[in-house]
Short mmCIF file of C-alpha atoms and ligand atoms in Angstrom, two decimals:
data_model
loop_
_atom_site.label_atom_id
_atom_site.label_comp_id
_atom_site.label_asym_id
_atom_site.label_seq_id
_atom_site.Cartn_x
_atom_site.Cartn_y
_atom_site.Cartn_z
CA UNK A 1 84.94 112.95 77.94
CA UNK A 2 86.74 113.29 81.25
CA UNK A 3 85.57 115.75 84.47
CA UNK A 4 87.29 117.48 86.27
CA UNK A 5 85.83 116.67 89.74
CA UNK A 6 86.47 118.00 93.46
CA UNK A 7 86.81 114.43 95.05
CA UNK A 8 86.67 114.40 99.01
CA UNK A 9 87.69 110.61 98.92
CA UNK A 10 90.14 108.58 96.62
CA UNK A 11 88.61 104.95 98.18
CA UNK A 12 88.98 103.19 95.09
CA UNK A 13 88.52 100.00 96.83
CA UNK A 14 90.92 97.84 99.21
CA UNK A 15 89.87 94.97 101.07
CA UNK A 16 88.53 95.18 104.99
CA UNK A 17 91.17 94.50 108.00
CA UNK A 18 89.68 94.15 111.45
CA UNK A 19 92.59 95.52 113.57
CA UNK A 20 92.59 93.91 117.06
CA UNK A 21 94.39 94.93 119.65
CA UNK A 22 94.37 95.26 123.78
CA UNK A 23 93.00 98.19 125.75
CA UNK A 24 94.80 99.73 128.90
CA UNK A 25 92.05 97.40 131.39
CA UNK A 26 93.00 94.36 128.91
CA UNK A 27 90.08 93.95 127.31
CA UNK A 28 90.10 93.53 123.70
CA UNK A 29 89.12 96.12 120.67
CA UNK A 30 88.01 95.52 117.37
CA UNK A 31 87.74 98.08 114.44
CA UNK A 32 87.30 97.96 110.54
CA UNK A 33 89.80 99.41 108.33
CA UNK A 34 90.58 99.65 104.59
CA UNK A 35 93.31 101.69 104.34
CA UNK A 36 96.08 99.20 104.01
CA UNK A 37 98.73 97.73 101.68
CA UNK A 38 101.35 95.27 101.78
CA UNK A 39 104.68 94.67 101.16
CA UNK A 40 106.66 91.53 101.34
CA UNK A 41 105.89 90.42 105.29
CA UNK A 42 105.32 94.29 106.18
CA UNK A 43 101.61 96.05 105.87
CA UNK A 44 101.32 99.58 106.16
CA UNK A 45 97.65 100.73 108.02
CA UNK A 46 96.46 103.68 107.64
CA UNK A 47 94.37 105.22 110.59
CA UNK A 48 93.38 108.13 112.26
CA UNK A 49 95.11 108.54 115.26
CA UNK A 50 92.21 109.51 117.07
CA UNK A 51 90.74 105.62 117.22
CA UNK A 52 91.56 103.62 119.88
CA UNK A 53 93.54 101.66 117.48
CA UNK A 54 96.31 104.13 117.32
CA UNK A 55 96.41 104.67 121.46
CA UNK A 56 96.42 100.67 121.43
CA UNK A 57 98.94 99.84 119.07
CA UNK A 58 101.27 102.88 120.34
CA UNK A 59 100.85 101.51 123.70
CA UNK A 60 101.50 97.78 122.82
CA UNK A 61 103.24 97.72 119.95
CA UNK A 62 100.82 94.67 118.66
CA UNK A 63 97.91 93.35 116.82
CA UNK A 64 95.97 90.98 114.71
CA UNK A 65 94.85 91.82 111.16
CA UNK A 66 92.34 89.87 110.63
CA UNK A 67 90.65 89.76 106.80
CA UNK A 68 87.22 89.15 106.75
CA UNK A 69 85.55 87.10 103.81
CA UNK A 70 82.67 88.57 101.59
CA UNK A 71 80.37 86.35 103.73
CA UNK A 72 81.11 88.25 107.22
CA UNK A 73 79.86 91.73 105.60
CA UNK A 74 76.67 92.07 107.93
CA UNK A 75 79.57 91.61 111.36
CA UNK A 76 81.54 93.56 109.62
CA UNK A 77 79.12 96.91 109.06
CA UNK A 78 77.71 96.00 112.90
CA UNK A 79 81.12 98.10 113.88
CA UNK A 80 80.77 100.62 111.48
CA UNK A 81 80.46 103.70 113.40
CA UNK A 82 81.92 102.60 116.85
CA UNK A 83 84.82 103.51 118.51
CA UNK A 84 86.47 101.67 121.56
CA UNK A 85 87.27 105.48 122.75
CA UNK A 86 85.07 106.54 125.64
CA UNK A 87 85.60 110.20 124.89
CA UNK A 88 84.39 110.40 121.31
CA UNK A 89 86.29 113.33 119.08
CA UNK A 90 82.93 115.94 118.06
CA UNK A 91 83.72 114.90 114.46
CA UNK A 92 82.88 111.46 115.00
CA UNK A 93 80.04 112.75 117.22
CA UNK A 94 78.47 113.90 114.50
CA UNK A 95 78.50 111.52 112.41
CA UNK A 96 76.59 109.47 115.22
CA UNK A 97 79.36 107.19 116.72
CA UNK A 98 79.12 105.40 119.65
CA UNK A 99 81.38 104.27 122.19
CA UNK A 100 81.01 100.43 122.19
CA UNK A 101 83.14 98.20 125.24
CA UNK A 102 82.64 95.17 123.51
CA UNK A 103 82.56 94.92 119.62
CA UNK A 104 83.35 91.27 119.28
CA UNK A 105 79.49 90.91 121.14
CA UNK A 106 78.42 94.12 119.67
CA UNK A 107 79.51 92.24 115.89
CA UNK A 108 78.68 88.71 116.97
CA UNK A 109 82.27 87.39 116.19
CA UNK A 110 85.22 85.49 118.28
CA UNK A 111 87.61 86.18 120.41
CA UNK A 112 89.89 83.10 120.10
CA UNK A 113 93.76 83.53 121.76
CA UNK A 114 96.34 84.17 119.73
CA UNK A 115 100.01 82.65 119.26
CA UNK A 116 102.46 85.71 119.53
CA UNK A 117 100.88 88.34 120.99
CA UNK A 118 98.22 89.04 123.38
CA UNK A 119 95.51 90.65 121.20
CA UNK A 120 93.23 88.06 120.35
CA UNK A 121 92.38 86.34 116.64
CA UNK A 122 88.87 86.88 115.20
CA UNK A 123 87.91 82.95 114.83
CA UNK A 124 85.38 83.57 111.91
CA UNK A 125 88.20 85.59 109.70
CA UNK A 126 89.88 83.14 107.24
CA UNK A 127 92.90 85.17 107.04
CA UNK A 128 94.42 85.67 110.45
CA UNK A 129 97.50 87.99 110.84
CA UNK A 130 99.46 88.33 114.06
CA UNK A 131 102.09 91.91 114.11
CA UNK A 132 103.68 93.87 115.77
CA UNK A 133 104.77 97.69 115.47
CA UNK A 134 107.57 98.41 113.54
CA UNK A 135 106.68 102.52 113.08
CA UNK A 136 104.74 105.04 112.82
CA UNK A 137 104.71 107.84 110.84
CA UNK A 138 102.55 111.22 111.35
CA UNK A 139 100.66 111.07 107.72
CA UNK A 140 100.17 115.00 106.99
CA UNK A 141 100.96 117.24 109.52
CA UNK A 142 98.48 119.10 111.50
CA UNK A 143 95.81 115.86 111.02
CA UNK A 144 95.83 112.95 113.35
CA UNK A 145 96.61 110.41 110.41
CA UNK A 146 99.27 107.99 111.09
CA UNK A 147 100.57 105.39 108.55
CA UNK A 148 101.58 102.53 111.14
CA UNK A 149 104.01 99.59 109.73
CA UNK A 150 103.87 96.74 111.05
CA UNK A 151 105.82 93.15 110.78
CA UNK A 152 103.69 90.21 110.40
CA UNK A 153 105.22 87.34 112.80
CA UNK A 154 102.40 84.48 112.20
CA UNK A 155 99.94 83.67 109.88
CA UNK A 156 97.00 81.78 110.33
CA UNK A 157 94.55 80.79 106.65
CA UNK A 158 91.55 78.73 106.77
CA UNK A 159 92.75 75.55 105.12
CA UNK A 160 89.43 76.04 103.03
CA UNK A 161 91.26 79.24 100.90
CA UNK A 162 94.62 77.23 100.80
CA UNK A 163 96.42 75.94 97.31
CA UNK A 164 95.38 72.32 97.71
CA UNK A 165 98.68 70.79 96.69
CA UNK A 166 101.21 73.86 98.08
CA UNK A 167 99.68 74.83 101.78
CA UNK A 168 101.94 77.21 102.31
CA UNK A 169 99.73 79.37 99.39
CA UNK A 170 96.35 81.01 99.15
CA UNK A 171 94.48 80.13 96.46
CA UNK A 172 93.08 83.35 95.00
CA UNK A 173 90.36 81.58 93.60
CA UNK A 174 89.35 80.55 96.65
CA UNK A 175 89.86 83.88 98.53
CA UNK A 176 86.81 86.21 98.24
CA UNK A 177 88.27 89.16 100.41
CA UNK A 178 85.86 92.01 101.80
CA UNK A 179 85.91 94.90 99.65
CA UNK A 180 85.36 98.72 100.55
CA UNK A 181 85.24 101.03 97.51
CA UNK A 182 84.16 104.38 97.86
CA UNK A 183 82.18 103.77 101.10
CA UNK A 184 80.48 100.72 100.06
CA UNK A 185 80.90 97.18 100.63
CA UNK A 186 81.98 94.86 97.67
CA UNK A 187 83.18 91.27 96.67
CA UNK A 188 85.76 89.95 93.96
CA UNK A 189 84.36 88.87 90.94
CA UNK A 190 86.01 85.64 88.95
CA UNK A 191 89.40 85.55 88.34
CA UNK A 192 89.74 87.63 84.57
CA UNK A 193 92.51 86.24 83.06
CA UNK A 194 95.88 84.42 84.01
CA UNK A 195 98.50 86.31 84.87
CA UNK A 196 102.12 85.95 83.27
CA UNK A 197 103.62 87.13 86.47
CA UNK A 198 102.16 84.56 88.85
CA UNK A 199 104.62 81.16 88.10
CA UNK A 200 108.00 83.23 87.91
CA UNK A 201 106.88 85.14 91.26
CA UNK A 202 106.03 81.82 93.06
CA UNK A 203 109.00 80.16 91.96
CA UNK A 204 111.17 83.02 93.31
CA UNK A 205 109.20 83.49 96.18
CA UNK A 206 109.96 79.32 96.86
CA UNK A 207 113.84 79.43 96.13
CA UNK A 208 114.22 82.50 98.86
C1 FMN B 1 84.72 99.26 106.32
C2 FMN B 1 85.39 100.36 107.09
C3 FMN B 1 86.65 100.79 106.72
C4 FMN B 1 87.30 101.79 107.44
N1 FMN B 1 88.56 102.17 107.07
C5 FMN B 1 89.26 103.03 107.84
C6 FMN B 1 90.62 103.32 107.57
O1 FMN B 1 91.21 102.80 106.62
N2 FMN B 1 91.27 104.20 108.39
C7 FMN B 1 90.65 104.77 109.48
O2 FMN B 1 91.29 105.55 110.21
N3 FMN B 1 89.35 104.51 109.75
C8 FMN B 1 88.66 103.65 108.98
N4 FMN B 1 87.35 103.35 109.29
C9 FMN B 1 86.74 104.01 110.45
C10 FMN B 1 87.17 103.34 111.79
O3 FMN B 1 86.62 102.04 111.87
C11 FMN B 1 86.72 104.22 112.94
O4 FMN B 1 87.56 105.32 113.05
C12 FMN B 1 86.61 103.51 114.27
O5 FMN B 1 86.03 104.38 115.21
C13 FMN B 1 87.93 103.01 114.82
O6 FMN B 1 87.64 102.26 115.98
P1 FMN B 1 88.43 102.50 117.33
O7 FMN B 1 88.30 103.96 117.71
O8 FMN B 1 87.78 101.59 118.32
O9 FMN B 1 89.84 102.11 117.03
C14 FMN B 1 86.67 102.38 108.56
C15 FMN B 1 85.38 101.96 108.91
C16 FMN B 1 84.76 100.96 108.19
C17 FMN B 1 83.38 100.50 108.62
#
């Protein structure tokens, strides 16, 4: 028997990003998102444009996505409601944000230089993604969402999570992303059952 419900979210569970990118002063910001898919080298992020995020990546037209593993969950919820923007929008308000200078000390995590662009890497993140700005759409006019594509240009893995004999590959058994469903934080479980697409996909993806 199926209900028909009045559902305010559709979070049906996407793994954690920490987006970081480079304030005006040059300092660096760090916030959690979920909201993201990807697409051959491209990822599309979805975020309100009232974060910091937004006015950072418009303004520099780069970041690092860095994917946290099921381990850094406790760093991870440390940012939950923060926002690098000193004027906080009365929404977020009252939902009891705070305005927080420095979330890499505020989370307990690195700041470690990047390669490409100037935001920097979170050291502890396995998965380390340097972009830049390709667009950015207005979501659904009047709200401030944006859906922001961007180009990954390097790629830095944890040699722990690689395919031991093929490092250019994760290993998916190894990989045990962060995952936010509905609000709450999750893990992977095992892997269920092999999938026919995986050795016709690789071998494509090697003779491009
Ligand atoms: C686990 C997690 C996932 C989140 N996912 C999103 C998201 O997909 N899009 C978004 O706009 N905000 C998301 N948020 C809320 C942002 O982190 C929040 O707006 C934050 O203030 C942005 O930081 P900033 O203003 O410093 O950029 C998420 C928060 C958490 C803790």
């Amino acid at each position: 028997m199926h209900k028909t419900i009045n559902s305010k979210i559709f979070y049906f569970g996407t793994p954690v990003v920490l987006i970081s990118t480079l304030n005006e002063n040059g300092t660096p910001n760090l916030a959690p998102m979920s909201s993201a898919w990807w697409l051959n080298h491209s990822c599309m992020l979805g975020m309100s444009g009232n974060s910091q995020t937004v006015t950072n990546l418009i303004r520099e037209r780069e970041c690092v996505l860095n994917l946290p593993s099921a381990a850094l969950v406790s760093a991870v919820d440390k940012l939950a409601l923060t926002t690098g923007k000193k004027r906080i929008p009365d929404y977020k308000l009252n939902m009891g944000y705070e305005y927080v200078a420095d979330k890499f000390g505020r989370s307990n995590l690195t700041a470690k230089p990047a390669q490409l662009v100037k935001a920097p890497v979170v050291h502890e993140c396995p998965v380390q993604l340097e972009a830049i700005v390709k667009n950015i759409h207005s979501f659904d006019e009047p709200s401030f969402l944006k859906a922001i594509e961007v180009e990954i240009i390097k790629t830095h893995i944890d040699e722990s999570i690689l395919v031991e004999d093929n490092q250019n590959y994760i290993d998916p058994e190894k990989w045990k992303p962060l995952i936010m469903s509905f609000c709450e934080f999750f893990s992977l479980g095992d892997k269920l059952h092999h999938s026919r697409l995986a050795k016709p996909f690789i071998s494509q993806c090697d003779n491009n």
